[in-house]
Amino acid sequence: MDKITRSLIDELLRVEEISSEGESKDFEKLVNYTVISNEYNKTFELDLVTVGDGNDTGIDGIAIIVNGLLVETIDEIDELIEKNDRLDTTFIFIQAKTSSSFSGSDINSFIFGVKDFFSEKPKLLRNDDIVKFAELANYIYDQASFLKKSPDIKLYYVTTGKWLSDLNLSGIIESGKLDLETKNLFDRVVFHIYGAKELTSAYRKTKENNIATVNFSKRVTIPQIDGVSESYVGLLPFSEFRKIIVDDNDNLKNVFEDNVRDFQGKDNDVNNGISRTINGDSSSLFSVLNNGVTIVASNVSSTGDTFVIRDYQIVNGCQTSNMLYSNRLSEGINNVFVPLKVVATTNEEIKNQITLATNNQTPIKKEQLAALTEFQRNLERYYNSFNGDERLHYERRSKQYNTDTSVIKARIITIPIQIKSFSAMFLQNPHLVTSFFGSIVNKLNSGSSPIFQNDHAYESYYTSALAFYRLEGLFKRKIIDTKYKKARFHLLMVFKELVNNNETIFLSSQKQMERYCKPLLSILNDDDKCIKYYKASADIIDNSDFDLNDKQQVKSSKNTQNILDTAKKYKQSH
């Protein structure tokens, strides 16, 4: 293995806080991380996409991306159907070989494994991960009425060698693509071959800031403003606007501020109106019917009409951008001009003011948006007050730490993880957070959720996040069996119950929450005690007759209460 690839592996193991499992397994992780990071615009858990083990059917990594989200369960697919009324799906399959050459037999085995994955009567033995992903794929095809088009499929075959476009190997690949195309299951079949050079280039792309180069001819310059280096307003044809929101793989870019709100789905009066305008006879009126998009960037440079926008976020226009992306293949899209405001500033307060002032098109209460935005920023500041081994990084914008090499990725807490950890530990509802958190976000947007309330003490959020991080570390170190990952949010709840007495929780009282969280933090920051309490929590899960393989039990409130009762009995006897 060359020195550059070895150094990339070492870096990945360090930032993900993963122990080496040998060159082959480590290379698989590097390849899976690199490929999926370029295909998926949010933070993800590497273990969830790594399937290479016994009976892996020649496949080392799998990702199923539906409507821009990496799905793990059937429940998540159902939520996306309810939210978006469509399924836009991409299947990604990866094979990683440490060999410095490209093997025709290995490529053939990889292709056969992928074909067998979609077979109604599979011939190859499958491990649990392959079975799980195959069930998800089958379920997606069972929902054919929601498929706007057939899913795309992408295959990545990666080695440490140099690809020289060998005719025989190219023939094997083309034959395999044809076999997959004749199944009539896919809209597009794409096969990527990576050697060491291509892998290194793709890995480096995962650390780049957002950058877009567009022709912005229909614009006017906004007069000089204190704290703003440059600002413009104008109209951008969709053919240029797509460069801002769509990446080289035809995926929606990670460019949206405040991802706690997320895309609200098509079942929304404003978004339905956007879609009707694009697809109707009035698509040319889009620019006068839509409030448009506001971009805040760290730097904007221009030469004539050519603008280079660097390190940018869309602070207003998430819904508009998502609907334009969803309709990017529509005939009327070529007539669409997008109202665009571009502001270059590094002043966080100005950026915050722009976000609040411009978000008024979709029906979210302005006071709720303000509270969410301010709470998120303050929570991030609270996280930053910790140092050393207690330091975590709160990611209120997807992949906001990608370019910061000092940040250990394993210590990043995303908004979904924060929501799930807090809900499980302090609201005692782990059964509600086992899948995608979209239903919770809907409550956040309406102001009816008991999460991220403006008067909440930050201690409970940080404590639940640290508990999650410590538990993940025990999984990685093989101290807690990974079979309990299916119940990890139940474990957070039990851990809290074991540490603290039956004291009433007052989430809005900083003084009370400091006192409540102090013993939790003390144990979480003592490795021996942390292990002891999490092992006891796992024992309680076992003693509660919790069937980890029963998906319905994981979602059952009755099962949650049974676990709490078992924990209470355990405390009484110890």
XYZ file of C-alpha atoms in Angstrom:
574
model
C 0.000 0.000 0.000
C 1.356 3.447 -0.927
C 2.239 6.002 1.755
C -0.519 8.465 0.831
C -3.297 5.884 1.143
C -1.786 4.677 4.418
C -1.765 8.238 5.759
C -5.419 8.711 4.780
C -6.324 5.540 6.676
C -4.403 6.747 9.735
C -6.204 10.092 9.607
C -9.628 8.448 9.307
C -8.977 6.106 12.229
C -7.878 9.098 14.309
C -10.792 11.436 13.574
C -13.365 8.636 13.857
C -11.665 7.238 16.990
C -11.613 3.746 15.471
C -9.134 1.036 16.431
C -7.274 -0.625 13.569
C -8.641 -4.007 12.493
C -5.865 -4.730 10.024
C -4.989 -3.258 6.659
C -7.844 -4.822 4.689
C -10.632 -3.795 7.105
C -9.129 -0.336 7.590
C -9.020 0.172 3.815
C -12.668 -0.861 3.537
C -13.592 1.824 6.066
C -11.594 4.466 4.194
C -13.252 3.559 0.907
C -16.763 3.415 2.380
C -16.296 6.758 4.129
C -14.889 8.439 1.023
C -17.421 7.136 -1.478
C -20.506 7.751 0.630
C -19.319 11.166 1.840
C -19.191 12.215 -1.810
C -22.662 10.807 -2.469
C -24.384 11.889 0.766
C -24.416 15.450 2.077
C -24.882 14.792 5.794
C -22.885 13.231 8.606
C -23.395 9.461 8.844
C -22.311 6.534 11.000
C -19.613 4.536 9.222
C -20.559 1.214 10.828
C -24.058 1.426 9.367
C -22.804 1.262 5.777
C -19.955 -1.220 6.295
C -21.114 -4.766 5.537
C -17.877 -6.532 4.587
C -17.616 -9.701 6.674
C -18.449 -13.366 6.259
C -21.241 -14.008 3.741
C -21.100 -10.430 2.454
C -21.784 -11.637 -1.140
C -18.680 -9.794 -2.377
C -19.900 -6.400 -1.152
C -18.036 -4.254 1.411
C -20.320 -1.237 1.652
C -23.964 -0.401 0.958
C -25.908 2.845 1.197
C -29.538 3.415 0.270
C -30.310 7.105 -0.130
C -33.983 8.058 -0.350
C -35.069 11.662 -0.916
C -31.613 12.807 0.095
C -31.522 10.807 3.341
C -29.574 7.664 4.150
C -32.221 5.214 5.362
C -31.759 2.380 7.843
C -35.308 1.164 8.478
C -38.644 0.631 6.775
C -40.171 3.135 9.211
C -37.910 5.835 7.793
C -39.078 5.030 4.263
C -42.705 5.273 5.405
C -42.010 8.660 7.012
C -40.461 9.933 3.786
C -43.479 8.756 1.788
C -45.782 10.570 4.201
C -43.632 13.685 4.119
C -42.745 13.907 0.405
C -45.305 11.674 -1.337
C -42.490 10.266 -3.483
C -39.376 8.095 -3.336
C -36.265 9.294 -5.157
C -33.802 6.458 -4.546
C -30.130 5.728 -5.163
C -28.470 2.396 -4.329
C -24.710 2.481 -3.733
C -22.560 -0.669 -3.630
C -18.847 -0.706 -2.821
C -16.059 -3.262 -3.121
C -12.617 -2.390 -1.721
C -9.446 -4.357 -2.443
C -5.990 -3.540 -1.064
C -4.435 -5.139 -4.139
C -2.339 -2.880 -6.377
C -3.924 -4.476 -9.447
C -7.429 -4.801 -10.868
C -8.751 -8.365 -10.944
C -11.327 -9.483 -13.488
C -12.496 -12.306 -11.230
C -12.947 -9.911 -8.280
C -14.919 -7.462 -10.429
C -17.059 -10.349 -11.692
C -17.710 -11.524 -8.126
C -18.682 -7.996 -7.100
C -21.128 -7.625 -9.978
C -22.594 -11.077 -9.320
C -23.075 -10.164 -5.646
C -24.970 -7.008 -6.615
C -27.145 -8.902 -9.114
C -27.854 -11.540 -6.477
C -28.815 -8.761 -4.030
C -31.778 -7.877 -6.264
C -32.683 -11.477 -7.130
C -36.059 -12.843 -6.028
C -34.293 -16.152 -5.366
C -30.780 -15.270 -4.150
C -28.139 -17.964 -4.498
C -25.496 -16.558 -2.143
C -25.470 -16.826 1.642
C -26.137 -13.455 3.279
C -25.018 -11.995 6.575
C -27.435 -9.956 8.707
C -26.380 -6.625 7.184
C -26.973 -7.822 3.618
C -30.363 -9.227 4.661
C -31.331 -5.901 6.256
C -30.410 -3.835 3.197
C -32.113 -6.303 0.841
C -35.318 -5.995 2.877
C -35.150 -2.209 2.520
C -34.610 -2.487 -1.243
C -37.517 -4.902 -1.632
C -39.761 -2.603 0.397
C -38.879 0.360 -1.815
C -39.876 -1.584 -4.925
C -43.099 -2.647 -3.188
C -43.938 1.081 -3.007
C -43.632 1.447 -6.784
C -46.519 3.923 -6.993
C -44.381 6.456 -5.118
C -41.346 6.058 -7.396
C -41.172 9.137 -9.604
C -38.621 7.176 -11.623
C -36.813 3.884 -11.139
C -33.935 4.025 -8.631
C -30.392 4.771 -9.738
C -27.661 2.268 -8.892
C -23.971 3.094 -8.517
C -21.187 0.539 -8.154
C -17.727 1.488 -6.883
C -14.804 -0.909 -7.285
C -11.725 0.481 -5.530
C -8.128 -0.757 -5.255
C -4.759 0.785 -4.363
C -3.536 0.370 -7.946
C -3.598 2.474 -11.112
C -6.505 2.150 -13.553
C -5.303 1.909 -17.156
C -8.633 1.274 -18.942
C -7.805 -2.369 -19.672
C -10.027 -3.587 -22.543
C -10.774 -6.966 -20.965
C -11.726 -5.434 -17.615
C -13.766 -2.738 -19.357
C -15.604 -5.496 -21.210
C -16.416 -7.290 -17.939
C -17.749 -4.033 -16.489
C -19.890 -3.214 -19.539
C -21.292 -6.745 -19.555
C -22.159 -6.438 -15.867
C -23.839 -3.075 -16.409
C -25.895 -4.559 -19.240
C -27.012 -7.441 -17.003
C -28.209 -4.959 -14.386
C -29.921 -2.774 -16.991
C -31.849 -5.747 -18.393
C -33.418 -6.316 -14.960
C -35.531 -3.194 -15.673
C -35.161 -2.155 -12.033
C -32.990 0.923 -12.517
C -33.148 4.267 -14.259
C -29.361 4.582 -14.417
C -26.561 2.068 -13.863
C -23.199 3.692 -13.127
C -19.926 1.837 -12.529
C -16.950 3.705 -11.042
C -13.409 2.333 -11.007
C -11.049 3.969 -8.508
C -7.337 3.483 -8.095
C -5.208 5.132 -5.418
C -5.149 8.463 -7.279
C -8.931 8.639 -7.677
C -9.480 7.588 -4.060
C -7.130 10.289 -2.763
C -8.846 12.937 -4.877
C -12.292 11.848 -3.672
C -11.150 11.849 -0.027
C -9.830 15.390 -0.335
C -13.154 16.522 -1.776
C -14.853 15.477 1.466
C -12.937 18.264 3.230
C -13.653 21.099 0.806
C -15.842 24.128 1.452
C -18.891 24.724 -0.706
C -17.917 26.564 -3.880
C -19.967 27.475 -6.943
C -19.124 29.371 -10.131
C -22.108 30.948 -11.889
C -22.882 33.489 -14.583
C -24.838 36.191 -12.709
C -25.519 38.766 -15.428
C -28.994 39.916 -14.349
C -27.971 41.628 -11.110
C -27.582 44.937 -9.352
C -25.101 45.799 -6.608
C -26.548 46.666 -3.207
C -25.018 49.846 -1.699
C -22.231 49.373 0.859
C -23.306 48.055 4.281
C -21.193 47.919 7.440
C -20.047 44.352 8.100
C -20.862 43.234 4.534
C -18.045 43.091 1.995
C -20.279 42.624 -1.061
C -23.975 42.103 -1.765
C -26.038 41.647 -4.908
C -29.634 41.024 -5.885
C -30.873 39.735 -9.215
C -32.283 36.862 -11.253
C -30.455 33.624 -11.992
C -31.676 31.108 -14.606
C -32.145 27.632 -13.187
C -29.386 26.327 -15.470
C -26.985 28.472 -13.398
C -28.785 28.152 -10.053
C -28.462 24.366 -10.161
C -24.677 24.814 -9.876
C -25.326 26.261 -6.409
C -27.546 23.429 -5.132
C -26.641 20.312 -7.190
C -23.274 18.520 -6.966
C -21.346 16.566 -9.595
C -23.237 13.378 -8.674
C -26.633 15.061 -9.247
C -27.265 15.112 -5.487
C -28.598 18.057 -3.539
C -25.658 19.896 -1.999
C -25.226 20.413 1.724
C -25.817 24.177 1.656
C -28.753 24.793 3.974
C -28.524 26.742 7.231
C -30.311 25.545 10.373
C -30.891 21.921 9.397
C -33.150 21.458 12.452
C -35.984 22.702 10.235
C -35.119 20.620 7.206
C -37.250 20.418 4.078
C -40.931 20.435 5.028
C -42.031 18.177 2.206
C -44.378 18.631 -0.717
C -47.513 18.427 1.418
C -47.424 22.150 2.102
C -49.449 24.898 0.420
C -46.430 27.022 -0.456
C -44.401 24.098 -1.799
C -47.342 22.758 -3.789
C -47.684 26.218 -5.299
C -44.013 26.259 -6.273
C -44.383 22.888 -8.000
C -47.524 23.993 -9.863
C -45.780 27.135 -11.084
C -42.768 25.212 -12.399
C -44.850 22.571 -14.171
C -47.683 24.800 -15.360
C -48.077 27.348 -18.125
C -46.830 30.124 -15.850
C -43.296 28.830 -15.211
C -41.881 32.065 -16.642
C -43.690 33.915 -13.825
C -41.721 32.057 -11.149
C -39.489 35.057 -10.456
C -42.449 37.308 -9.557
C -44.429 34.663 -7.644
C -41.590 33.394 -5.440
C -39.711 35.198 -2.658
C -36.490 33.662 -3.907
C -33.284 32.510 -2.282
C -30.833 34.306 -0.002
C -27.217 33.141 0.146
C -24.681 34.218 2.753
C -21.064 33.478 1.807
C -17.694 34.056 3.415
C -16.268 35.236 0.111
C -17.592 36.319 -3.279
C -15.270 37.196 -6.160
C -16.210 38.199 -9.684
C -14.729 38.714 -13.119
C -17.298 40.379 -15.310
C -20.494 38.341 -14.974
C -18.692 35.262 -13.649
C -19.099 34.946 -9.894
C -17.250 32.527 -7.615
C -19.152 31.988 -4.338
C -17.154 30.312 -1.556
C -18.112 28.815 1.808
C -21.797 29.627 1.384
C -25.080 28.688 2.997
C -28.652 29.171 1.823
C -30.198 30.944 4.815
C -33.562 31.451 3.150
C -35.032 29.399 0.333
C -34.618 25.824 1.580
C -38.147 24.948 0.458
C -37.765 26.728 -2.892
C -34.411 25.045 -3.548
C -35.746 21.593 -2.667
C -38.757 22.010 -4.932
C -36.555 23.230 -7.783
C -34.290 20.225 -7.243
C -37.280 17.854 -7.200
C -38.464 19.339 -10.503
C -35.019 19.694 -12.103
C -36.021 17.382 -14.970
C -39.358 19.103 -15.664
C -39.856 20.719 -19.069
C -40.807 24.076 -17.568
C -37.634 24.332 -15.518
C -35.740 25.992 -18.381
C -38.110 28.967 -18.199
C -37.482 29.533 -14.501
C -35.470 32.479 -13.216
C -34.730 32.362 -9.498
C -34.764 35.626 -7.499
C -31.380 35.597 -5.776
C -29.738 37.692 -3.087
C -26.046 37.091 -2.392
C -24.425 38.576 0.715
C -20.724 38.212 1.529
C -20.030 38.540 5.260
C -18.223 36.755 8.058
C -20.236 38.543 10.752
C -22.369 35.931 12.558
C -24.795 38.517 13.950
C -25.521 39.941 10.506
C -25.999 36.426 9.179
C -28.450 35.685 11.997
C -30.424 38.870 11.267
C -30.634 37.975 7.569
C -31.878 34.466 8.408
C -34.666 35.760 10.651
C -35.677 38.634 8.374
C -35.969 36.582 5.196
C -37.624 33.385 6.465
C -41.258 34.301 6.078
C -42.554 32.368 3.095
C -43.322 28.954 4.600
C -45.838 28.866 7.453
C -43.458 28.649 10.421
C -44.129 30.988 13.299
C -41.463 33.660 13.244
C -41.055 33.584 17.014
C -40.528 29.813 16.796
C -37.869 30.228 14.103
C -36.123 32.893 16.162
C -36.160 30.707 19.265
C -34.867 27.670 17.367
C -32.109 29.648 15.690
C -30.949 31.379 18.867
C -31.170 28.205 20.964
C -29.042 26.304 18.458
C -26.347 28.964 18.443
C -26.273 29.204 22.233
C -26.159 25.426 22.573
C -23.160 25.337 20.234
C -21.451 27.962 22.414
C -22.198 25.884 25.515
C -20.575 22.828 23.908
C -17.529 24.953 23.107
C -17.077 25.809 26.788
C -15.736 22.285 27.454
C -12.156 21.217 26.848
C -10.049 18.073 26.679
C -11.800 14.728 26.853
C -15.099 16.444 27.710
C -15.108 18.385 24.430
C -17.871 17.650 21.931
C -18.757 19.609 18.799
C -22.389 20.509 18.159
C -23.162 20.451 14.451
C -26.091 22.778 13.826
C -25.231 22.906 10.125
C -24.571 19.659 8.276
C -20.854 18.984 7.893
C -19.938 22.424 9.264
C -16.687 20.966 10.651
C -15.615 19.214 7.449
C -12.761 21.594 6.723
C -11.532 21.854 10.327
C -8.780 19.253 10.675
C -8.559 19.827 14.436
C -12.050 18.408 15.006
C -12.343 14.708 15.851
C -15.334 13.583 13.792
C -16.374 10.994 16.359
C -16.986 13.878 18.774
C -19.449 15.628 16.463
C -23.047 15.594 17.686
C -25.544 16.165 14.894
C -28.991 17.632 15.453
C -30.690 14.236 14.889
C -28.420 12.629 17.501
C -29.041 15.509 19.911
C -32.796 15.173 19.505
C -32.765 11.412 19.941
C -30.368 11.400 22.897
C -32.176 14.157 24.779
C -35.603 12.640 24.090
C -34.531 9.181 25.228
C -32.638 10.252 28.328
C -34.701 13.133 29.700
C -38.148 12.612 28.164
C -37.968 8.806 28.566
C -39.291 8.033 25.098
C -36.579 5.991 23.321
C -39.335 4.134 21.469
C -40.144 7.337 19.563
C -36.634 8.062 18.303
C -35.497 4.737 16.885
C -35.933 5.894 13.288
C -35.818 9.127 11.306
C -36.616 12.172 13.432
C -38.904 13.845 10.861
C -42.036 13.605 12.993
C -40.195 15.351 15.827
C -39.061 18.103 13.444
C -42.676 18.686 12.422
C -43.487 19.316 16.078
C -40.479 21.612 16.369
C -41.685 23.669 13.429
C -45.165 24.008 14.926
C -43.829 24.875 18.369
C -45.483 21.864 20.038
C -42.332 19.885 20.882
C -40.784 19.842 24.383
C -37.328 19.956 22.776
C -35.150 23.041 22.211
C -37.415 25.232 24.318
C -35.889 28.661 24.727
C -35.905 28.468 28.542
C -34.318 24.997 28.731
C -31.005 24.610 30.519
C -28.233 23.500 28.166
C -26.812 21.011 30.697
C -29.368 18.329 29.849
C -28.608 18.519 26.116
C -24.860 18.290 26.577
C -25.173 15.509 29.172
C -27.338 13.342 26.914
C -24.936 13.933 24.011
C -21.923 12.984 26.130
C -23.751 9.844 27.270
C -24.322 8.939 23.610
C -20.675 9.604 22.718
C -19.361 7.506 25.609
C -21.676 4.619 24.709
C -20.546 4.720 21.079
C -16.968 4.546 22.316
C -17.762 1.413 24.325
C -19.269 -0.156 21.197
C -16.139 0.688 19.187
C -13.888 -0.760 21.897
C -15.992 -3.959 21.973
C -16.672 -3.443 25.692
C -20.429 -3.376 25.115
C -21.688 -5.912 22.555
C -22.759 -4.154 19.354
C -26.003 -6.147 19.390
C -27.225 -3.529 21.887
C -26.916 -0.800 19.247
C -30.521 -1.540 18.367
C -31.424 -0.393 21.880
C -28.786 2.288 22.402
C -31.334 5.006 23.160
C -33.008 2.714 25.669
C -29.564 2.281 27.245
C -29.245 6.061 27.648
C -32.548 6.131 29.503
C -31.568 3.241 31.783
C -28.140 4.760 32.471
C -29.771 7.947 33.741
C -32.214 5.958 35.882
C -29.394 3.983 37.511
C -27.293 7.037 38.338
C -29.951 9.387 39.668
C -32.649 8.879 42.258
C -36.273 9.491 41.345
C -35.774 13.240 41.433
C -38.193 15.347 39.410
C -36.603 16.930 36.355
C -37.096 20.657 35.781
C -35.637 21.252 32.336
C -36.123 25.013 32.601
C -34.216 25.383 35.864
C -30.507 25.801 35.248
C -29.664 25.436 38.932
C -31.677 22.217 39.288
C -30.353 20.752 36.020
C -26.758 21.492 37.033
C -27.360 19.549 40.243
C -29.195 16.751 38.396
C -26.564 16.347 35.677
C -23.517 16.589 37.950
C -23.473 12.892 39.021
C -24.218 11.809 35.443
C -21.282 13.814 34.103
C -19.032 12.602 36.906
C -19.614 8.959 35.962
C -19.471 9.617 32.222
C -16.031 11.180 32.705
C -14.746 8.215 34.748
C -14.074 5.350 32.334
C -14.298 2.532 34.889
C -17.556 3.813 36.381
C -18.983 4.530 32.933
C -18.305 0.939 31.851
C -19.831 -0.400 35.073
C -23.074 1.537 34.668
C -23.484 0.792 30.957
C -22.862 -2.911 31.542
C -25.528 -2.824 34.253
C -27.843 -1.028 31.822
C -27.293 -3.788 29.253
C -28.087 -6.409 31.922
C -31.359 -4.614 32.649
C -32.234 -4.691 28.954
C -31.654 -8.457 29.015
C -33.642 -8.970 32.230
C -36.598 -7.020 30.876
C -37.145 -9.697 28.193
C -36.431 -7.110 25.505
C -36.081 -8.985 22.207
C -33.491 -6.923 20.351
C -34.483 -8.528 17.060
C -38.143 -7.571 17.438
C -38.573 -4.235 15.638
C -41.989 -3.705 17.193
C -40.582 -3.996 20.714
C -38.044 -1.289 19.952
C -40.950 1.043 19.099
C -43.228 -0.055 21.942
C -44.036 2.366 24.784
C -45.136 -0.659 26.828
C -41.665 -2.138 26.396
C -40.106 1.153 27.520
C -42.187 1.076 30.698
C -41.209 -2.551 31.275
C -37.535 -1.580 31.043
C -38.070 1.269 33.532
C -39.800 -1.130 35.939
C -36.900 -3.581 35.624
C -34.414 -0.770 36.294
C -36.352 0.219 39.417
C -36.226 -3.353 40.747
C -32.503 -3.522 39.979
C -31.841 -0.357 41.981
C -33.842 -1.687 44.925
C -31.770 -4.877 45.012
C -28.354 -3.218 44.602
